[in-house]
PDB file of C-alpha atoms in Angstrom:
ATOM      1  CA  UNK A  30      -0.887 -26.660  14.274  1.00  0.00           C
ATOM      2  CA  UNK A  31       0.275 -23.220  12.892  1.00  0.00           C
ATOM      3  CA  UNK A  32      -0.441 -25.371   9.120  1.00  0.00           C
ATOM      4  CA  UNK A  33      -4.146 -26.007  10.266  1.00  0.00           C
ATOM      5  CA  UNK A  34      -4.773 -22.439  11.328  1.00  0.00           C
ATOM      6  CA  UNK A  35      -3.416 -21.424   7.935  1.00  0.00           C
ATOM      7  CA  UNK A  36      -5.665 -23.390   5.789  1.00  0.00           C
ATOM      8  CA  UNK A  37      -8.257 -22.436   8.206  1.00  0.00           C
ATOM      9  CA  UNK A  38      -7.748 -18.308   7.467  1.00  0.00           C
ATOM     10  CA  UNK A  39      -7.015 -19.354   3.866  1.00  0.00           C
ATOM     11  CA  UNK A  40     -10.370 -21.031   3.040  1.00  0.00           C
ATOM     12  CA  UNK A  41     -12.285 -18.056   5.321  1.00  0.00           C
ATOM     13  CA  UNK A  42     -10.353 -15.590   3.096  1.00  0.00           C
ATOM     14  CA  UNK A  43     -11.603 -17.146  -0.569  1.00  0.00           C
ATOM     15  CA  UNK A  44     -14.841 -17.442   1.006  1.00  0.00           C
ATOM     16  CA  UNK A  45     -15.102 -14.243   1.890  1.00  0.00           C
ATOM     17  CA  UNK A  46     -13.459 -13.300  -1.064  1.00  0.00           C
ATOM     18  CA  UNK A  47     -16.220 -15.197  -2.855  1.00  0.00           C
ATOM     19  CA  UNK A  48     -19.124 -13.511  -1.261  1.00  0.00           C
ATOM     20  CA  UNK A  49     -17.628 -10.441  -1.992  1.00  0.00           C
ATOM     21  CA  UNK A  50     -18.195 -11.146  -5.918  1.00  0.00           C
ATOM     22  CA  UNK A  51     -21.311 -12.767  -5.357  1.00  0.00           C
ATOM     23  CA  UNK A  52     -23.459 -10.627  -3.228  1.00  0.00           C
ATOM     24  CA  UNK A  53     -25.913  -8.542  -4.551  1.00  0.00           C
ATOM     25  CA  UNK A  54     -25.499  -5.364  -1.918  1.00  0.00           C
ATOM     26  CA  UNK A  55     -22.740  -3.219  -2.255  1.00  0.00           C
ATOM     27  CA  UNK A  56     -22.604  -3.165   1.363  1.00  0.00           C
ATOM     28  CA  UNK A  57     -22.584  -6.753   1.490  1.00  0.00           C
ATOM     29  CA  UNK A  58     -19.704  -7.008  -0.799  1.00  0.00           C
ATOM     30  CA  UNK A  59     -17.771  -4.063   1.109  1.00  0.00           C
ATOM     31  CA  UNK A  60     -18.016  -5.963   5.156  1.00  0.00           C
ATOM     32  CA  UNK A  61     -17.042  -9.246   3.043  1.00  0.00           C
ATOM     33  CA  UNK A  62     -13.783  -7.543   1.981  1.00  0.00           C
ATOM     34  CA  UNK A  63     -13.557  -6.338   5.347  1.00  0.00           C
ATOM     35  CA  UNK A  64     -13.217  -9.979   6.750  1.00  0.00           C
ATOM     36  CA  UNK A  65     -11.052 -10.933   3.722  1.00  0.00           C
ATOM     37  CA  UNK A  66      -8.491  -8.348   5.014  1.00  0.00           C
ATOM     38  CA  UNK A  67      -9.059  -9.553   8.438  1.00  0.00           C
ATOM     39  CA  UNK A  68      -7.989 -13.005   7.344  1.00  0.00           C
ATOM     40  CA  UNK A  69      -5.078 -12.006   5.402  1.00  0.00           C
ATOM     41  CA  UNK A  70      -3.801 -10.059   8.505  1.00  0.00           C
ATOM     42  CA  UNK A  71      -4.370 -13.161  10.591  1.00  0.00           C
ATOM     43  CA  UNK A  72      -2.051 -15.146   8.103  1.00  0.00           C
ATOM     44  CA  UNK A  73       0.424 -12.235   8.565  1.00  0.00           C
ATOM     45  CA  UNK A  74       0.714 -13.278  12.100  1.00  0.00           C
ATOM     46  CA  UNK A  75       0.945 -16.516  11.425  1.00  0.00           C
ATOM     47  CA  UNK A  76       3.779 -15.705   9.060  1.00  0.00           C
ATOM     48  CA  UNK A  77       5.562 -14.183  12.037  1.00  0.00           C
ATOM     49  CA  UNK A  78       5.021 -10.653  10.608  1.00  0.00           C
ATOM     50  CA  UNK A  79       3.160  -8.656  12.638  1.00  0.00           C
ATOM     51  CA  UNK A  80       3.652  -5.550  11.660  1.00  0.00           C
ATOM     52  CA  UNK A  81       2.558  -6.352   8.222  1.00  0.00           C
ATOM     53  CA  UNK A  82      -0.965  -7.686  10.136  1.00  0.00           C
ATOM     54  CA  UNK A  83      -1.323  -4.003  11.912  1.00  0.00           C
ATOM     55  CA  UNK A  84      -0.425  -2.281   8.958  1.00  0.00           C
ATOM     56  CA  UNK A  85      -2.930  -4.307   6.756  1.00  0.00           C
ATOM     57  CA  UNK A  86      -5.931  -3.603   9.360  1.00  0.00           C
ATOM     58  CA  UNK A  87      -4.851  -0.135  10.179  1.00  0.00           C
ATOM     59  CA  UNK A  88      -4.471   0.429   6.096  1.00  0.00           C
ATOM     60  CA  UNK A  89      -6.649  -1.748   4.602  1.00  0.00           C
ATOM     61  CA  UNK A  90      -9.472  -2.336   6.984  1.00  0.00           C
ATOM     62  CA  UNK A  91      -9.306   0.815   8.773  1.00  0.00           C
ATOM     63  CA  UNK A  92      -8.977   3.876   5.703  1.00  0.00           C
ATOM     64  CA  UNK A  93      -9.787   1.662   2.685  1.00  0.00           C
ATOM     65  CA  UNK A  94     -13.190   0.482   3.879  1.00  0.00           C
ATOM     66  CA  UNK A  95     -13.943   3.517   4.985  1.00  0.00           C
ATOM     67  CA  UNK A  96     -13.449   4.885   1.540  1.00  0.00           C
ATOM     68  CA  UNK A  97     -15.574   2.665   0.402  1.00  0.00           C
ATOM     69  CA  UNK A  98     -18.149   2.922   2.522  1.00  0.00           C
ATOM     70  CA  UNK A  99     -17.944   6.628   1.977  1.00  0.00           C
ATOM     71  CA  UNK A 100     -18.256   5.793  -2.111  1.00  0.00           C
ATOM     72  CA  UNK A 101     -21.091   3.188  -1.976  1.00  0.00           C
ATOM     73  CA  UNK A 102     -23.225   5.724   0.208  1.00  0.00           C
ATOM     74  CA  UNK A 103     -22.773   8.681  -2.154  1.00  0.00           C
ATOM     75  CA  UNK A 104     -24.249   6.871  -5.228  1.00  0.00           C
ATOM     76  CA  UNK A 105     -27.425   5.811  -5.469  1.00  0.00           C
ATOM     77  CA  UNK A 106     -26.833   2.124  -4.722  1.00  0.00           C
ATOM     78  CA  UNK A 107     -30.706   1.154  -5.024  1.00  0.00           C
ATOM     79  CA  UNK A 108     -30.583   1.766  -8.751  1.00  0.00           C
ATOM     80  CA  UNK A 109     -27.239   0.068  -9.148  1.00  0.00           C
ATOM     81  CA  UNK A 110     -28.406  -3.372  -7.200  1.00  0.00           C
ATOM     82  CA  UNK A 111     -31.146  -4.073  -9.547  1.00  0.00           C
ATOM     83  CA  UNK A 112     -28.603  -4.181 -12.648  1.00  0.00           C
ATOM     84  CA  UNK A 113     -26.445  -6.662 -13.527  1.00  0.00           C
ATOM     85  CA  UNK A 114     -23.096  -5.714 -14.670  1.00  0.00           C
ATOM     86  CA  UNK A 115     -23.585  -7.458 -17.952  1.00  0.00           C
ATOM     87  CA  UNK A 116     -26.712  -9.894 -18.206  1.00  0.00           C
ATOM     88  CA  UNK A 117     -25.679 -13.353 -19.786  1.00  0.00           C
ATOM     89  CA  UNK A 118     -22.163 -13.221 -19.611  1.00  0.00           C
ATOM     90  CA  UNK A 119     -21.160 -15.126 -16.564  1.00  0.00           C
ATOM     91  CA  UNK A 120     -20.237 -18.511 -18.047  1.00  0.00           C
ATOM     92  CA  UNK A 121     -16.738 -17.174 -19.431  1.00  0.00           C
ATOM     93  CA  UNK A 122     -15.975 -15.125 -15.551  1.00  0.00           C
ATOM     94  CA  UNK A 123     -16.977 -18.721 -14.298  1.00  0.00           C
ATOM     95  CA  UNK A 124     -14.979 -20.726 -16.389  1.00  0.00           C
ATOM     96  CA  UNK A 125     -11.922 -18.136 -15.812  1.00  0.00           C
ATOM     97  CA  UNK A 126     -12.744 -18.529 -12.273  1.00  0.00           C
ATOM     98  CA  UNK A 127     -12.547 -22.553 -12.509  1.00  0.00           C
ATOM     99  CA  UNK A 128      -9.152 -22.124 -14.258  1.00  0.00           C
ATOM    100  CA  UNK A 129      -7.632 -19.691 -11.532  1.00  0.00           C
ATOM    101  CA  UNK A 130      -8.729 -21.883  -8.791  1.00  0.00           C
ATOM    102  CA  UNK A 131      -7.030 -24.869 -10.236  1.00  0.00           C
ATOM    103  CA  UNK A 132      -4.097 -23.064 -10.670  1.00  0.00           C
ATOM    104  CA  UNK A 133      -3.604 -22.393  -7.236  1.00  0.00           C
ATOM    105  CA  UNK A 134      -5.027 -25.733  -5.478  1.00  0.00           C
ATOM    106  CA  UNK A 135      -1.950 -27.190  -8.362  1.00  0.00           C
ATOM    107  CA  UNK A 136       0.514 -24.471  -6.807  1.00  0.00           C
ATOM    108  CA  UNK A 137      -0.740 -24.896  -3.450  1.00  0.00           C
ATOM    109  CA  UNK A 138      -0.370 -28.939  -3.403  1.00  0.00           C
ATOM    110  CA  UNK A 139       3.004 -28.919  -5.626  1.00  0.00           C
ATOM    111  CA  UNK A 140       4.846 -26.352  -3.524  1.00  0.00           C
ATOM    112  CA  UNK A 141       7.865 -27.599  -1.478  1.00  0.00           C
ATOM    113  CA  UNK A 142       6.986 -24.234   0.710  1.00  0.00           C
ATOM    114  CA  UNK A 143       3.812 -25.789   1.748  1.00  0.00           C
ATOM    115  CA  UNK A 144       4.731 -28.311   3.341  1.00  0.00           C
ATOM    116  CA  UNK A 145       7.439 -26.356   5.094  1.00  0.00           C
ATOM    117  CA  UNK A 146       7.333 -26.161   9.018  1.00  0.00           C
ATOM    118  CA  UNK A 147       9.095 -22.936  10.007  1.00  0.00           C
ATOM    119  CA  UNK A 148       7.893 -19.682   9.192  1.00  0.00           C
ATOM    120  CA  UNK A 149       8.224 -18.620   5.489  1.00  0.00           C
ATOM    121  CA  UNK A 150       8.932 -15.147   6.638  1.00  0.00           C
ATOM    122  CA  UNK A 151      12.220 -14.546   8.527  1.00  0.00           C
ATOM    123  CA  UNK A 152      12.142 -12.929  12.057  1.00  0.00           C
ATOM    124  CA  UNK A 153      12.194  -9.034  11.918  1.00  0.00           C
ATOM    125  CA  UNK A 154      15.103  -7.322  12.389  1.00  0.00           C
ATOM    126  CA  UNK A 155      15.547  -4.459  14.198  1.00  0.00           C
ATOM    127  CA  UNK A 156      14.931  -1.903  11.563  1.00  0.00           C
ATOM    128  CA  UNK A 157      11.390  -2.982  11.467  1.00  0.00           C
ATOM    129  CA  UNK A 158      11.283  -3.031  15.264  1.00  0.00           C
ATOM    130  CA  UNK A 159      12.048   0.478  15.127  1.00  0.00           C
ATOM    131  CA  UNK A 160       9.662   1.473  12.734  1.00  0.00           C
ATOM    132  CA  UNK A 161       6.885  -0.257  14.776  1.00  0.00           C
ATOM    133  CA  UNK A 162       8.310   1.814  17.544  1.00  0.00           C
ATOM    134  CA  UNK A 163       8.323   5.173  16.074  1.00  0.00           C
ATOM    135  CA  UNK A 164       4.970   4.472  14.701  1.00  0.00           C
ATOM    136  CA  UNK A 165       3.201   3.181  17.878  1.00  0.00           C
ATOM    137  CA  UNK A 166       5.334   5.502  20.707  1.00  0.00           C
ATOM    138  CA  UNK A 167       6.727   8.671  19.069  1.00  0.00           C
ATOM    139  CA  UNK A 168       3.660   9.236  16.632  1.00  0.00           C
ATOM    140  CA  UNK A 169       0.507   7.669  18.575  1.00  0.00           C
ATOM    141  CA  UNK A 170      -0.788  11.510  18.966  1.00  0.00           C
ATOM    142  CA  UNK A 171      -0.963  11.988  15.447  1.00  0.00           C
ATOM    143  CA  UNK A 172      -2.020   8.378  14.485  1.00  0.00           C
ATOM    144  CA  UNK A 173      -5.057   8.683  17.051  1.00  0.00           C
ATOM    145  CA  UNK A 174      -6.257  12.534  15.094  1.00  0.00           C
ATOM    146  CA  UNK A 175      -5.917  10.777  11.951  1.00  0.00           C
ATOM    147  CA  UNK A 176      -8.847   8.135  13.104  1.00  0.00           C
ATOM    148  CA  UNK A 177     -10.926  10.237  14.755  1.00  0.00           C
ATOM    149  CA  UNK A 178     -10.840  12.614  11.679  1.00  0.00           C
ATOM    150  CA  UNK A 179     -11.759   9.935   9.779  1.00  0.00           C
ATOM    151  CA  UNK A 180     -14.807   8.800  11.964  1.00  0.00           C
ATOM    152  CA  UNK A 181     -16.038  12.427  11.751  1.00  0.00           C
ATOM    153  CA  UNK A 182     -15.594  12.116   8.094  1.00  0.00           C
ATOM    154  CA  UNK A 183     -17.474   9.074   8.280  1.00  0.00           C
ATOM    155  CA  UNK A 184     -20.340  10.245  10.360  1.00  0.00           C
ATOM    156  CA  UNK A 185     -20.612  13.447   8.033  1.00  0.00           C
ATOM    157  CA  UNK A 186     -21.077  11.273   5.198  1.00  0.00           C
ATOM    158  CA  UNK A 187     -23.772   9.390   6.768  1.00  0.00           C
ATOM    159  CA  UNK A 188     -25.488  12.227   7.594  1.00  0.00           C
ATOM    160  CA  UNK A 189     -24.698  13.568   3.869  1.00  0.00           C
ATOM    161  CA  UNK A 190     -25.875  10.685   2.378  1.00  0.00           C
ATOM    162  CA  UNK A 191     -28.890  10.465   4.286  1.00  0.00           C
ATOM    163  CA  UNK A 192     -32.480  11.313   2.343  1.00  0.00           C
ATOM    164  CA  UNK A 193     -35.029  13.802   3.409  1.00  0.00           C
ATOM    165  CA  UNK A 194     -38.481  12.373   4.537  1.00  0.00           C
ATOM    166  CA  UNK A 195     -41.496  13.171   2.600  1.00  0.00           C
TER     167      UNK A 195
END
């Protein structure tokens, strides 16, 4: 069971992963990441590590993405859409690409670890209990002002970014 909802997040993940390279809108490409995290923090908790899985959408999906965001609605993104990176050139990213993905269906298949039914990650101990502790108990206050100061960051950059009519 827990083997089918891995390959499930797995082949979400590179497809996401994949539609983040492909698409055209930087926006696009940035909520594609987004659910790429998403489905590496679900894998986390499959792994029995889920501290890792808050951590990585706290971290990852939480402040990173924002950043982003923030970045990709400073520039002028209109402009940058309608270039390519470099015309011509993708037959040598697409054969690299071919040649990565091979490599890891052959390391996928091959591995012993695959095919493994316990948990590849070991159960946490208690140091990591206590860290979830601290972080969740003793410093929620703090936590909490550090995400609404960054969705007032992100609002101000909307309204930043945002172009005057006429």
């Amino acid at each position: 069971m827990d083997q089918g909802f891995f390959l499930l997040f797995a082949a979400a993940s590179v497809i996401a992963a994949l539609a983040m390279v492909l698409a055209r809108n930087p926006v696009h490409s940035a909520l594609a990441l987004m659910v790429c995290f998403l489905q590496v923090s679900a894998i986390f908790v499959l792994l029995d590590a889920p501290l890792l899985a808050v951590i990585q959408i706290f971290v990852y999906v939480g402040a990173i993405m924002v950043l982003f965001l923030f970045v990709i609605m400073m520039i002028d993104v209109r402009e940058a859409v309608l270039q390519r990176f470099v015309p011509g050139s993708n037959l040598p990213a697409l054969a690299l690409l071919a040649l990565l993905g091979s490599e890891m269906l052959a390391l996928v298949f091959l591995s012993e670890r695959f095919s493994a039914t316990g948990p590849v990650v070991l159960r946490a101990d208690d140091a990591v209990r206590a860290l979830s502790i601290t972080l969740f108990a003793d410093y929620l206050l703090p936590f909490e002002t550090a995400s609404v100061i960054l969705l007032a960051a992100l609002v101000g950059a909307i309204v930043l970014a945002r172009k005057e009519a006429g």
